[in-house]
PDB file of C-alpha atoms in Angstrom:
ATOM      1  CA  MET A 197     -94.737-133.493  70.223  1.00  0.00           C
ATOM      2  CA  LYS A 198     -96.828-130.509  71.151  1.00  0.00           C
ATOM      3  CA  SER A 199     -94.614-128.239  73.218  1.00  0.00           C
ATOM      4  CA  LEU A 200     -95.302-124.903  74.882  1.00  0.00           C
ATOM      5  CA  ASN A 201     -92.774-122.179  75.515  1.00  0.00           C
ATOM      6  CA  LEU A 202     -91.995-121.960  79.227  1.00  0.00           C
ATOM      7  CA  THR A 203     -93.286-118.393  79.366  1.00  0.00           C
ATOM      8  CA  SER A 204     -96.493-119.008  77.409  1.00  0.00           C
ATOM      9  CA  ALA A 205     -98.344-121.485  79.638  1.00  0.00           C
ATOM     10  CA  LEU A 206    -101.652-119.965  80.670  1.00  0.00           C
ATOM     11  CA  PHE A 207    -102.762-119.751  84.280  1.00  0.00           C
ATOM     12  CA  ILE A 208    -106.069-119.032  85.928  1.00  0.00           C
ATOM     13  CA  VAL A 209    -107.479-115.552  86.447  1.00  0.00           C
ATOM     14  CA  LEU A 210    -106.811-115.157  90.156  1.00  0.00           C
ATOM     15  CA  ILE A 211    -109.357-112.473  90.868  1.00  0.00           C
ATOM     16  CA  ALA A 212    -112.140-114.464  89.210  1.00  0.00           C
ATOM     17  CA  LEU A 213    -111.200-117.943  90.349  1.00  0.00           C
ATOM     18  CA  GLY A 214    -109.035-117.695  93.465  1.00  0.00           C
ATOM     19  CA  ILE A 215    -106.452-120.181  94.723  1.00  0.00           C
ATOM     20  CA  ALA A 216    -105.940-121.293  98.438  1.00  0.00           C
ATOM     21  CA  CYS A 217    -107.286-124.426  99.934  1.00  0.00           C
ATOM     22  CA  LYS A 218    -110.342-123.417 101.888  1.00  0.00           C
ATOM     23  CA  LYS A 219    -113.045-125.910 100.956  1.00  0.00           C
ATOM     24  CA  GLU A 220    -116.486-125.846 102.436  1.00  0.00           C
ATOM     25  CA  ASN A 221    -119.319-128.309 102.119  1.00  0.00           C
ATOM     26  CA  HIS A 222    -122.439-126.250 101.849  1.00  0.00           C
ATOM     27  CA  GLY A 223    -124.701-129.135 102.773  1.00  0.00           C
ATOM     28  CA  GLY A 224    -127.375-131.007 100.887  1.00  0.00           C
ATOM     29  CA  ASP A 225    -127.423-131.948  97.215  1.00  0.00           C
ATOM     30  CA  LYS A 226    -128.634-128.644  95.841  1.00  0.00           C
ATOM     31  CA  ASN A 227    -126.546-127.436  92.903  1.00  0.00           C
ATOM     32  CA  THR A 228    -125.850-123.769  93.604  1.00  0.00           C
ATOM     33  CA  THR A 229    -123.278-123.065  90.888  1.00  0.00           C
ATOM     34  CA  LYS A 230    -124.225-122.841  87.227  1.00  0.00           C
ATOM     35  CA  SER A 231    -120.888-123.036  85.403  1.00  0.00           C
ATOM     36  CA  ALA A 232    -117.357-124.372  85.658  1.00  0.00           C
ATOM     37  CA  LYS A 233    -115.985-120.893  86.374  1.00  0.00           C
ATOM     38  CA  GLU A 234    -118.503-120.353  89.174  1.00  0.00           C
ATOM     39  CA  PHE A 235    -117.467-123.725  90.605  1.00  0.00           C
ATOM     40  CA  THR A 236    -113.759-122.865  90.632  1.00  0.00           C
ATOM     41  CA  ALA A 237    -114.507-119.446  92.103  1.00  0.00           C
ATOM     42  CA  LYS A 238    -116.498-121.076  94.904  1.00  0.00           C
ATOM     43  CA  TYR A 239    -114.213-123.992  95.781  1.00  0.00           C
ATOM     44  CA  GLY A 240    -110.842-122.828  94.492  1.00  0.00           C
ATOM     45  CA  ALA A 241    -108.394-121.226  96.838  1.00  0.00           C
ATOM     46  CA  GLN A 242    -109.096-117.836  98.333  1.00  0.00           C
ATOM     47  CA  LYS A 243    -106.700-114.964  98.921  1.00  0.00           C
ATOM     48  CA  GLN A 244    -105.407-114.871 102.487  1.00  0.00           C
ATOM     49  CA  VAL A 245    -104.457-111.471 103.906  1.00  0.00           C
ATOM     50  CA  LYS A 246    -102.424-110.700 107.010  1.00  0.00           C
ATOM     51  CA  GLU A 247    -100.954-107.406 108.217  1.00  0.00           C
ATOM     52  CA  ILE A 248     -97.498-106.935 109.698  1.00  0.00           C
ATOM     53  CA  ASN A 249     -95.423-103.969 110.831  1.00  0.00           C
ATOM     54  CA  ALA A 250     -92.613-103.524 108.310  1.00  0.00           C
ATOM     55  CA  SER A 251     -90.814-101.318 110.824  1.00  0.00           C
ATOM     56  CA  ALA A 252     -90.441-104.266 113.230  1.00  0.00           C
ATOM     57  CA  LEU A 253     -88.904-107.042 111.139  1.00  0.00           C
ATOM     58  CA  PRO A 254     -88.158-109.941 111.271  1.00  0.00           C
ATOM     59  CA  GLN A 255     -91.683-111.326 111.423  1.00  0.00           C
ATOM     60  CA  THR A 256     -93.056-114.783 110.621  1.00  0.00           C
ATOM     61  CA  ILE A 257     -96.590-115.421 109.365  1.00  0.00           C
ATOM     62  CA  THR A 258     -98.332-118.804 109.193  1.00  0.00           C
ATOM     63  CA  PHE A 259    -101.121-119.429 106.667  1.00  0.00           C
ATOM     64  CA  LEU A 260    -104.106-121.791 106.578  1.00  0.00           C
ATOM     65  CA  ASP A 261    -102.410-124.853 105.110  1.00  0.00           C
ATOM     66  CA  GLY A 262     -99.240-124.411 107.145  1.00  0.00           C
ATOM     67  CA  THR A 263     -96.981-122.312 104.917  1.00  0.00           C
ATOM     68  CA  LYS A 264     -94.677-120.096 106.997  1.00  0.00           C
ATOM     69  CA  ILE A 265     -93.099-116.950 105.572  1.00  0.00           C
ATOM     70  CA  THR A 266     -90.414-115.019 107.447  1.00  0.00           C
ATOM     71  CA  PHE A 267     -89.636-111.451 106.380  1.00  0.00           C
ATOM     72  CA  PRO A 268     -86.102-110.543 107.533  1.00  0.00           C
ATOM     73  CA  VAL A 269     -84.876-107.037 108.234  1.00  0.00           C
ATOM     74  CA  GLY A 270     -84.366-105.221 104.928  1.00  0.00           C
ATOM     75  CA  SER A 271     -86.495-107.588 102.848  1.00  0.00           C
ATOM     76  CA  LEU A 272     -89.323-105.136 102.077  1.00  0.00           C
ATOM     77  CA  THR A 273     -88.505-102.153  99.892  1.00  0.00           C
ATOM     78  CA  LYS A 274     -90.300 -99.954  97.396  1.00  0.00           C
ATOM     79  CA  GLY A 275     -88.118 -98.440  94.699  1.00  0.00           C
ATOM     80  CA  GLY A 276     -85.156 -99.679  96.707  1.00  0.00           C
ATOM     81  CA  VAL A 277     -86.184 -97.696  99.812  1.00  0.00           C
ATOM     82  CA  PRO A 278     -87.058 -99.667 102.977  1.00  0.00           C
ATOM     83  CA  VAL A 279     -90.800 -99.829 103.657  1.00  0.00           C
ATOM     84  CA  THR A 280     -92.091 -98.807 107.092  1.00  0.00           C
ATOM     85  CA  GLY A 281     -95.413 -99.094 108.882  1.00  0.00           C
ATOM     86  CA  THR A 282     -98.255-101.527 108.298  1.00  0.00           C
ATOM     87  CA  VAL A 283     -98.201-103.637 105.146  1.00  0.00           C
ATOM     88  CA  ARG A 284    -100.663-106.220 103.770  1.00  0.00           C
ATOM     89  CA  VAL A 285     -99.266-109.654 102.997  1.00  0.00           C
ATOM     90  CA  GLU A 286    -101.468-111.407 100.412  1.00  0.00           C
ATOM     91  CA  VAL A 287    -100.947-115.131  99.864  1.00  0.00           C
ATOM     92  CA  TYR A 288    -102.518-117.939  97.839  1.00  0.00           C
ATOM     93  CA  GLU A 289    -101.645-121.508  98.859  1.00  0.00           C
ATOM     94  CA  VAL A 290    -102.107-124.507  96.564  1.00  0.00           C
ATOM     95  CA  LEU A 291    -100.722-127.454  98.505  1.00  0.00           C
ATOM     96  CA  LYS A 292    -103.349-130.161  97.985  1.00  0.00           C
ATOM     97  CA  ARG A 293    -104.442-132.055  94.893  1.00  0.00           C
ATOM     98  CA  SER A 294    -107.998-130.865  95.484  1.00  0.00           C
ATOM     99  CA  GLY A 295    -106.794-127.258  95.521  1.00  0.00           C
ATOM    100  CA  ILE A 296    -105.225-127.715  92.101  1.00  0.00           C
ATOM    101  CA  ILE A 297    -108.322-129.313  90.570  1.00  0.00           C
ATOM    102  CA  PHE A 298    -110.857-127.012  92.229  1.00  0.00           C
ATOM    103  CA  SER A 299    -108.953-124.074  90.779  1.00  0.00           C
ATOM    104  CA  GLY A 300    -108.942-125.500  87.260  1.00  0.00           C
ATOM    105  CA  ALA A 301    -105.139-125.638  87.394  1.00  0.00           C
ATOM    106  CA  ASN A 302    -102.746-128.535  86.718  1.00  0.00           C
ATOM    107  CA  THR A 303     -99.184-129.754  87.217  1.00  0.00           C
ATOM    108  CA  ASN A 304     -98.225-129.944  83.535  1.00  0.00           C
ATOM    109  CA  HIS A 305     -94.688-128.850  82.785  1.00  0.00           C
ATOM    110  CA  SER A 306     -94.701-126.871  79.559  1.00  0.00           C
ATOM    111  CA  SER A 307     -92.261-129.355  78.043  1.00  0.00           C
ATOM    112  CA  GLY A 308     -95.098-131.876  78.304  1.00  0.00           C
ATOM    113  CA  ALA A 309     -93.756-133.941  81.192  1.00  0.00           C
ATOM    114  CA  PRO A 310     -96.063-134.240  84.219  1.00  0.00           C
ATOM    115  CA  LEU A 311     -94.861-132.719  87.473  1.00  0.00           C
ATOM    116  CA  SER A 312     -95.505-133.940  90.986  1.00  0.00           C
ATOM    117  CA  SER A 313     -96.288-130.892  93.096  1.00  0.00           C
ATOM    118  CA  ASP A 314     -95.057-130.304  96.625  1.00  0.00           C
ATOM    119  CA  GLY A 315     -97.053-127.074  96.633  1.00  0.00           C
ATOM    120  CA  PHE A 316     -97.128-123.707  94.960  1.00  0.00           C
ATOM    121  CA  ILE A 317     -97.855-120.349  96.523  1.00  0.00           C
ATOM    122  CA  PHE A 318     -98.253-116.733  95.526  1.00  0.00           C
ATOM    123  CA  ILE A 319     -96.935-113.865  97.674  1.00  0.00           C
ATOM    124  CA  ASP A 320     -97.623-110.159  97.275  1.00  0.00           C
ATOM    125  CA  VAL A 321     -96.957-107.422  99.820  1.00  0.00           C
ATOM    126  CA  LYS A 322     -98.675-104.053  99.556  1.00  0.00           C
ATOM    127  CA  SER A 323     -97.769-100.775 101.233  1.00  0.00           C
ATOM    128  CA  ASN A 324    -100.494 -98.119 100.961  1.00  0.00           C
ATOM    129  CA  GLY A 325    -102.188-100.246  98.338  1.00  0.00           C
ATOM    130  CA  VAL A 326     -99.106-100.540  96.094  1.00  0.00           C
ATOM    131  CA  SER A 327     -97.004-103.692  95.757  1.00  0.00           C
ATOM    132  CA  VAL A 328     -93.491-103.525  97.174  1.00  0.00           C
ATOM    133  CA  ASP A 329     -90.448-104.496  95.095  1.00  0.00           C
ATOM    134  CA  GLN A 330     -90.736-108.095  93.884  1.00  0.00           C
ATOM    135  CA  ASN A 331     -86.994-108.525  93.469  1.00  0.00           C
ATOM    136  CA  LEU A 332     -85.776-108.662  97.041  1.00  0.00           C
ATOM    137  CA  ILE A 333     -82.505-107.235  98.324  1.00  0.00           C
ATOM    138  CA  VAL A 334     -82.796-109.633 101.272  1.00  0.00           C
ATOM    139  CA  PRO A 335     -84.564-112.948 100.463  1.00  0.00           C
ATOM    140  CA  VAL A 336     -87.593-114.112 102.414  1.00  0.00           C
ATOM    141  CA  GLN A 337     -87.537-117.495 104.128  1.00  0.00           C
ATOM    142  CA  ILE A 338     -90.357-119.863 103.209  1.00  0.00           C
ATOM    143  CA  ALA A 339     -91.323-123.164 104.822  1.00  0.00           C
ATOM    144  CA  ILE A 340     -93.869-125.320 102.992  1.00  0.00           C
ATOM    145  CA  PRO A 341     -95.159-128.444 104.804  1.00  0.00           C
ATOM    146  CA  ALA A 342     -93.515-131.572 103.362  1.00  0.00           C
ATOM    147  CA  LYS A 343     -95.689-134.653 102.972  1.00  0.00           C
ATOM    148  CA  ARG A 344     -92.781-136.847 101.913  1.00  0.00           C
ATOM    149  CA  ASP A 345     -89.058-137.333 102.449  1.00  0.00           C
ATOM    150  CA  GLY A 346     -86.418-136.368  99.926  1.00  0.00           C
ATOM    151  CA  SER A 347     -85.961-133.199  97.953  1.00  0.00           C
ATOM    152  CA  THR A 348     -88.005-130.861  95.808  1.00  0.00           C
ATOM    153  CA  GLN A 349     -87.056-128.377  93.111  1.00  0.00           C
ATOM    154  CA  LEU A 350     -87.764-124.636  93.247  1.00  0.00           C
ATOM    155  CA  TRP A 351     -89.272-122.796  90.295  1.00  0.00           C
ATOM    156  CA  VAL A 352     -90.459-119.231  89.768  1.00  0.00           C
ATOM    157  CA  GLY A 353     -93.526-118.182  87.762  1.00  0.00           C
ATOM    158  CA  VAL A 354     -92.871-115.567  85.089  1.00  0.00           C
ATOM    159  CA  ASP A 355     -94.835-113.628  82.507  1.00  0.00           C
ATOM    160  CA  GLN A 356     -94.090-113.432  78.787  1.00  0.00           C
ATOM    161  CA  GLU A 357     -91.356-110.867  79.365  1.00  0.00           C
ATOM    162  CA  GLY A 358     -89.695-113.119  81.935  1.00  0.00           C
ATOM    163  CA  LYS A 359     -90.835-110.980  84.850  1.00  0.00           C
ATOM    164  CA  PRO A 360     -92.273-112.521  88.050  1.00  0.00           C
ATOM    165  CA  LEU A 361     -96.047-112.824  88.037  1.00  0.00           C
ATOM    166  CA  VAL A 362     -98.356-110.495  89.894  1.00  0.00           C
ATOM    167  CA  ALA A 363    -101.997-111.058  90.861  1.00  0.00           C
ATOM    168  CA  ASP A 364    -103.690-109.522  87.848  1.00  0.00           C
ATOM    169  CA  GLU A 365    -106.281-110.533  85.270  1.00  0.00           C
ATOM    170  CA  ASP A 366    -103.661-111.106  82.570  1.00  0.00           C
ATOM    171  CA  ASN A 367    -101.552-113.567  84.557  1.00  0.00           C
ATOM    172  CA  LYS A 368     -99.624-116.205  82.687  1.00  0.00           C
ATOM    173  CA  MET A 369     -98.138-119.147  84.560  1.00  0.00           C
ATOM    174  CA  ALA A 370     -94.984-121.057  83.679  1.00  0.00           C
ATOM    175  CA  TRP A 371     -92.219-123.036  85.268  1.00  0.00           C
ATOM    176  CA  ALA A 372     -89.114-121.045  84.393  1.00  0.00           C
ATOM    177  CA  ASP A 373     -85.487-121.262  85.452  1.00  0.00           C
ATOM    178  CA  PRO A 374     -85.388-122.200  89.143  1.00  0.00           C
ATOM    179  CA  ARG A 375     -83.979-119.976  91.821  1.00  0.00           C
ATOM    180  CA  LYS A 376     -81.043-121.419  93.702  1.00  0.00           C
ATOM    181  CA  GLY A 377     -81.757-123.300  96.905  1.00  0.00           C
ATOM    182  CA  ASP A 378     -79.870-125.471  99.348  1.00  0.00           C
ATOM    183  CA  GLY A 379     -79.854-129.245  99.553  1.00  0.00           C
ATOM    184  CA  ALA A 380     -80.494-131.299  96.414  1.00  0.00           C
ATOM    185  CA  GLY A 381     -78.229-129.529  93.957  1.00  0.00           C
ATOM    186  CA  PRO A 382     -78.311-125.861  92.948  1.00  0.00           C
ATOM    187  CA  ASN A 383     -82.103-125.673  92.537  1.00  0.00           C
ATOM    188  CA  GLY A 384     -83.302-128.062  95.209  1.00  0.00           C
ATOM    189  CA  VAL A 385     -84.119-128.266  98.880  1.00  0.00           C
ATOM    190  CA  VAL A 386     -84.351-131.312 101.131  1.00  0.00           C
ATOM    191  CA  ALA A 387     -87.258-131.873 103.530  1.00  0.00           C
ATOM    192  CA  VAL A 388     -86.153-131.278 107.128  1.00  0.00           C
ATOM    193  CA  GLN A 389     -88.508-131.613 110.110  1.00  0.00           C
ATOM    194  CA  ASN A 390     -91.493-132.121 107.814  1.00  0.00           C
ATOM    195  CA  ALA A 391     -90.931-128.939 105.817  1.00  0.00           C
ATOM    196  CA  PHE A 392     -89.228-127.706 102.678  1.00  0.00           C
ATOM    197  CA  THR A 393     -87.519-124.571 104.014  1.00  0.00           C
ATOM    198  CA  PHE A 394     -85.650-122.240 101.683  1.00  0.00           C
ATOM    199  CA  ASN A 395     -84.732-118.640 100.973  1.00  0.00           C
ATOM    200  CA  PHE A 396     -86.256-117.035  97.874  1.00  0.00           C
ATOM    201  CA  GLY A 397     -85.264-113.779  96.242  1.00  0.00           C
ATOM    202  CA  THR A 398     -88.533-112.776  94.564  1.00  0.00           C
ATOM    203  CA  LEU A 399     -92.178-112.407  95.439  1.00  0.00           C
ATOM    204  CA  GLY A 400     -94.928-113.671  93.123  1.00  0.00           C
ATOM    205  CA  TRP A 401     -95.409-117.348  92.236  1.00  0.00           C
ATOM    206  CA  ILE A 402     -93.123-119.926  93.805  1.00  0.00           C
ATOM    207  CA  ASN A 403     -93.430-123.609  92.900  1.00  0.00           C
ATOM    208  CA  CYS A 404     -92.020-126.714  94.565  1.00  0.00           C
ATOM    209  CA  ASP A 405     -92.200-129.538  92.025  1.00  0.00           C
ATOM    210  CA  VAL A 406     -90.326-132.571  90.749  1.00  0.00           C
ATOM    211  CA  PHE A 407     -90.709-134.442  87.467  1.00  0.00           C
ATOM    212  CA  TYR A 408     -92.931-137.520  87.817  1.00  0.00           C
ATOM    213  CA  ASN A 409     -91.529-140.938  86.804  1.00  0.00           C
ATOM    214  CA  TYR A 410     -89.191-139.099  84.478  1.00  0.00           C
ATOM    215  CA  THR A 411     -87.085-142.162  83.580  1.00  0.00           C
ATOM    216  CA  ASN A 412     -90.053-144.345  82.563  1.00  0.00           C
ATOM    217  CA  PRO A 413     -90.606-144.964  78.845  1.00  0.00           C
ATOM    218  CA  LYS A 414     -93.218-142.536  77.538  1.00  0.00           C
ATOM    219  CA  THR A 415     -96.387-142.772  75.475  1.00  0.00           C
ATOM    220  CA  THR A 416     -99.419-140.778  74.329  1.00  0.00           C
ATOM    221  CA  VAL A 417    -102.743-141.324  76.102  1.00  0.00           C
ATOM    222  CA  ARG A 418    -106.065-140.516  74.428  1.00  0.00           C
ATOM    223  CA  VAL A 419    -109.389-140.093  76.242  1.00  0.00           C
ATOM    224  CA  GLU A 420    -112.883-139.993  74.779  1.00  0.00           C
ATOM    225  CA  VAL A 421    -115.612-138.513  76.986  1.00  0.00           C
ATOM    226  CA  LEU A 422    -119.094-139.891  76.311  1.00  0.00           C
ATOM    227  CA  ASN A 423    -122.324-138.160  77.341  1.00  0.00           C
ATOM    228  CA  ASN A 424    -120.403-134.893  77.258  1.00  0.00           C
ATOM    229  CA  PRO A 425    -122.709-131.867  77.712  1.00  0.00           C
ATOM    230  CA  GLY A 426    -120.085-129.196  77.054  1.00  0.00           C
ATOM    231  CA  SER A 427    -116.898-128.291  75.264  1.00  0.00           C
ATOM    232  CA  MET A 428    -113.546-129.600  76.422  1.00  0.00           C
ATOM    233  CA  ALA A 429    -111.692-127.293  78.805  1.00  0.00           C
ATOM    234  CA  SER A 430    -108.626-125.530  77.476  1.00  0.00           C
ATOM    235  CA  PHE A 431    -105.247-125.355  79.166  1.00  0.00           C
ATOM    236  CA  PHE A 432    -105.716-123.882  82.655  1.00  0.00           C
ATOM    237  CA  SER A 433    -109.484-123.670  82.029  1.00  0.00           C
ATOM    238  CA  TYR A 434    -109.725-120.369  80.192  1.00  0.00           C
ATOM    239  CA  THR A 435    -112.547-121.868  78.136  1.00  0.00           C
ATOM    240  CA  GLY A 436    -114.743-124.959  78.222  1.00  0.00           C
ATOM    241  CA  GLU A 437    -116.808-126.899  80.733  1.00  0.00           C
ATOM    242  CA  THR A 438    -115.467-130.468  80.597  1.00  0.00           C
ATOM    243  CA  TYR A 439    -112.176-131.370  82.269  1.00  0.00           C
ATOM    244  CA  VAL A 440    -109.973-134.467  81.984  1.00  0.00           C
ATOM    245  CA  TYR A 441    -107.163-135.147  84.473  1.00  0.00           C
ATOM    246  CA  PHE A 442    -104.739-137.960  85.243  1.00  0.00           C
ATOM    247  CA  CYS A 443    -104.168-138.149  89.015  1.00  0.00           C
ATOM    248  CA  ALA A 444    -101.228-140.393  89.893  1.00  0.00           C
ATOM    249  CA  LYS A 445    -101.590-142.860  92.741  1.00  0.00           C
ATOM    250  CA  GLY A 446     -99.449-141.897  95.722  1.00  0.00           C
ATOM    251  CA  SER A 447     -98.014-138.775  94.092  1.00  0.00           C
ATOM    252  CA  ASN A 448     -99.424-135.253  93.802  1.00  0.00           C
ATOM    253  CA  VAL A 449     -99.754-135.293  90.013  1.00  0.00           C
ATOM    254  CA  VAL A 450    -102.656-133.482  88.338  1.00  0.00           C
ATOM    255  CA  ALA A 451    -101.917-133.813  84.629  1.00  0.00           C
ATOM    256  CA  GLN A 452    -104.554-132.119  82.513  1.00  0.00           C
ATOM    257  CA  LEU A 453    -105.357-133.655  79.118  1.00  0.00           C
ATOM    258  CA  TYR A 454    -106.654-130.858  76.936  1.00  0.00           C
ATOM    259  CA  THR A 455    -105.201-131.190  73.419  1.00  0.00           C
ATOM    260  CA  PRO A 456    -108.131-131.757  70.989  1.00  0.00           C
ATOM    261  CA  ASP A 457    -108.164-135.192  69.381  1.00  0.00           C
ATOM    262  CA  GLY A 458    -111.653-135.262  67.845  1.00  0.00           C
ATOM    263  CA  PRO A 459    -115.220-134.592  69.103  1.00  0.00           C
ATOM    264  CA  SER A 460    -115.206-134.920  72.916  1.00  0.00           C
ATOM    265  CA  LYS A 461    -111.718-136.391  72.668  1.00  0.00           C
ATOM    266  CA  VAL A 462    -108.442-135.130  74.127  1.00  0.00           C
ATOM    267  CA  LYS A 463    -104.928-136.481  74.326  1.00  0.00           C
ATOM    268  CA  SER A 464    -101.878-136.013  76.480  1.00  0.00           C
ATOM    269  CA  TYR A 465     -98.752-134.359  75.192  1.00  0.00           C
ATOM    270  CA  ASP A 466     -97.232-136.666  72.569  1.00  0.00           C
ATOM    271  CA  ASN A 467     -94.965-139.336  74.058  1.00  0.00           C
ATOM    272  CA  MET A 468     -94.896-137.781  77.525  1.00  0.00           C
ATOM    273  CA  MET A 469     -97.036-139.996  79.791  1.00  0.00           C
ATOM    274  CA  PRO A 470     -94.878-142.445  81.807  1.00  0.00           C
ATOM    275  CA  ILE A 471     -95.707-146.083  80.966  1.00  0.00           C
ATOM    276  CA  GLY A 472     -96.431-148.257  83.996  1.00  0.00           C
ATOM    277  CA  SER A 473     -97.670-145.409  86.191  1.00  0.00           C
ATOM    278  CA  GLU A 474    -100.835-146.125  88.164  1.00  0.00           C
ATOM    279  CA  GLY A 475    -103.515-143.546  88.724  1.00  0.00           C
ATOM    280  CA  ARG A 476    -107.069-142.392  88.216  1.00  0.00           C
ATOM    281  CA  MET A 477    -108.344-140.748  85.075  1.00  0.00           C
ATOM    282  CA  ILE A 478    -111.201-138.409  85.944  1.00  0.00           C
ATOM    283  CA  SER A 479    -113.525-136.177  84.011  1.00  0.00           C
ATOM    284  CA  PHE A 480    -116.115-133.739  85.233  1.00  0.00           C
ATOM    285  CA  SER A 481    -118.324-131.213  83.543  1.00  0.00           C
ATOM    286  CA  ILE A 482    -120.428-128.336  84.822  1.00  0.00           C
ATOM    287  CA  LYS A 483    -122.858-126.664  82.471  1.00  0.00           C
ATOM    288  CA  ASP A 484    -126.204-124.907  82.874  1.00  0.00           C
ATOM    289  CA  GLY A 485    -126.341-125.797  86.552  1.00  0.00           C
ATOM    290  CA  LYS A 486    -125.913-129.542  85.947  1.00  0.00           C
ATOM    291  CA  PHE A 487    -122.990-131.652  87.155  1.00  0.00           C
ATOM    292  CA  TYR A 488    -121.405-134.723  85.556  1.00  0.00           C
ATOM    293  CA  TYR A 489    -118.564-136.995  86.721  1.00  0.00           C
ATOM    294  CA  ALA A 490    -116.648-140.098  85.628  1.00  0.00           C
ATOM    295  CA  ALA A 491    -113.535-141.867  86.940  1.00  0.00           C
ATOM    296  CA  GLN A 492    -111.486-144.920  86.005  1.00  0.00           C
ATOM    297  CA  ASP A 493    -108.415-146.405  87.695  1.00  0.00           C
ATOM    298  CA  ILE A 494    -105.744-147.131  85.106  1.00  0.00           C
ATOM    299  CA  THR A 495    -102.159-148.206  84.563  1.00  0.00           C
ATOM    300  CA  ILE A 496    -100.630-146.257  81.699  1.00  0.00           C
ATOM    301  CA  SER A 497     -99.779-148.490  78.761  1.00  0.00           C
ATOM    302  CA  ALA A 498     -98.380-147.846  75.301  1.00  0.00           C
ATOM    303  CA  ASN A 499    -100.683-145.901  72.954  1.00  0.00           C
ATOM    304  CA  GLN A 500    -103.529-146.123  75.443  1.00  0.00           C
ATOM    305  CA  ASN A 501    -107.122-145.251  74.552  1.00  0.00           C
ATOM    306  CA  ILE A 502    -109.566-144.647  77.410  1.00  0.00           C
ATOM    307  CA  THR A 503    -113.307-144.044  77.370  1.00  0.00           C
ATOM    308  CA  LEU A 504    -114.999-142.201  80.220  1.00  0.00           C
ATOM    309  CA  THR A 505    -118.784-141.934  80.392  1.00  0.00           C
ATOM    310  CA  LEU A 506    -120.064-138.927  82.284  1.00  0.00           C
ATOM    311  CA  ALA A 507    -123.056-139.509  84.552  1.00  0.00           C
ATOM    312  CA  GLU A 508    -125.172-136.727  85.978  1.00  0.00           C
ATOM    313  CA  THR A 509    -124.537-136.164  89.668  1.00  0.00           C
ATOM    314  CA  THR A 510    -124.578-133.342  92.213  1.00  0.00           C
ATOM    315  CA  GLU A 511    -122.324-130.478  93.164  1.00  0.00           C
ATOM    316  CA  ASP A 512    -121.658-132.041  96.565  1.00  0.00           C
ATOM    317  CA  ALA A 513    -120.812-135.413  95.018  1.00  0.00           C
ATOM    318  CA  ILE A 514    -118.186-133.886  92.721  1.00  0.00           C
ATOM    319  CA  GLN A 515    -116.752-131.890  95.612  1.00  0.00           C
ATOM    320  CA  THR A 516    -116.487-135.061  97.714  1.00  0.00           C
ATOM    321  CA  ALA A 517    -114.891-137.040  94.869  1.00  0.00           C
ATOM    322  CA  ILE A 518    -112.242-134.376  94.285  1.00  0.00           C
ATOM    323  CA  ASN A 519    -111.484-134.003  97.995  1.00  0.00           C
ATOM    324  CA  SER A 520    -111.003-137.773  98.266  1.00  0.00           C
ATOM    325  CA  LEU A 521    -108.126-137.547  95.777  1.00  0.00           C
ATOM    326  CA  ASN A 522    -105.990-135.845  98.448  1.00  0.00           C
ATOM    327  CA  ASN A 523    -105.449-139.285 100.000  1.00  0.00           C
ATOM    328  CA  TYR A 524    -105.286-141.279  96.778  1.00  0.00           C
TER     329      TYR A 524
END
């Protein structure tokens, strides 16, 4: 089985690609982006910025997709000293399946098992242009809208030294040891009043995810992409133009297939795709200003081989197809 270290999974370059969930239809069928990276920069999430008075805590801020963050008294420090005056709160929200795909991201756990995402966010607070302490003396309270009942698990994103991530060009993304929460065991939180509400002791990346169909027997799925104009996208889209994703039906799973398996062929992690799971296998490619898309509804079976044939389409058509997966 191909396995990645928890601290080595690559994430998107935030400054270049963004990550919130503001999607706009720019009208008409004119293709205005020329590459996959331009596409993710245009439709991927954007940084949201709000200002608060750190001298007048507690304060609660609500962001575009409904995330609420409450900063208690004593939560914001720099070098251990309480911060005063106006601070900038910078947040990225990735709560929808479209937000994950538009950003070139995925919900792969680095063990190989697919995750079902209840949302992941990034939080940074700057005082006079400098980030405050990421390890908080007093935890912040976060409420992420819950689209289902039950519990989710909390995870923190770390870099290769095990430190929480910051918004920088060298970001690495991983699901590391979860922070403790309340509700479903030491690392979980139960949805109450349509929200997962929890205290968290660090800023940076915070993920709410559960393993998808974890008890199902597992297999390896292989996909061949015909009429492929580009190279296959790498993990978290650092390179390549052609993407392949498994999107589970009724669950916010965006499992990227990226491991090379031959010309225009990729495979899942070995023996990690849950047999019997229903979903849609999609592929899209953006190269030299041209857009291509293919989709096939599947039920995962043992040692499955799938062929997707890309057909040329428009920027708007791909945007619409990806947005429609939010309700799939």
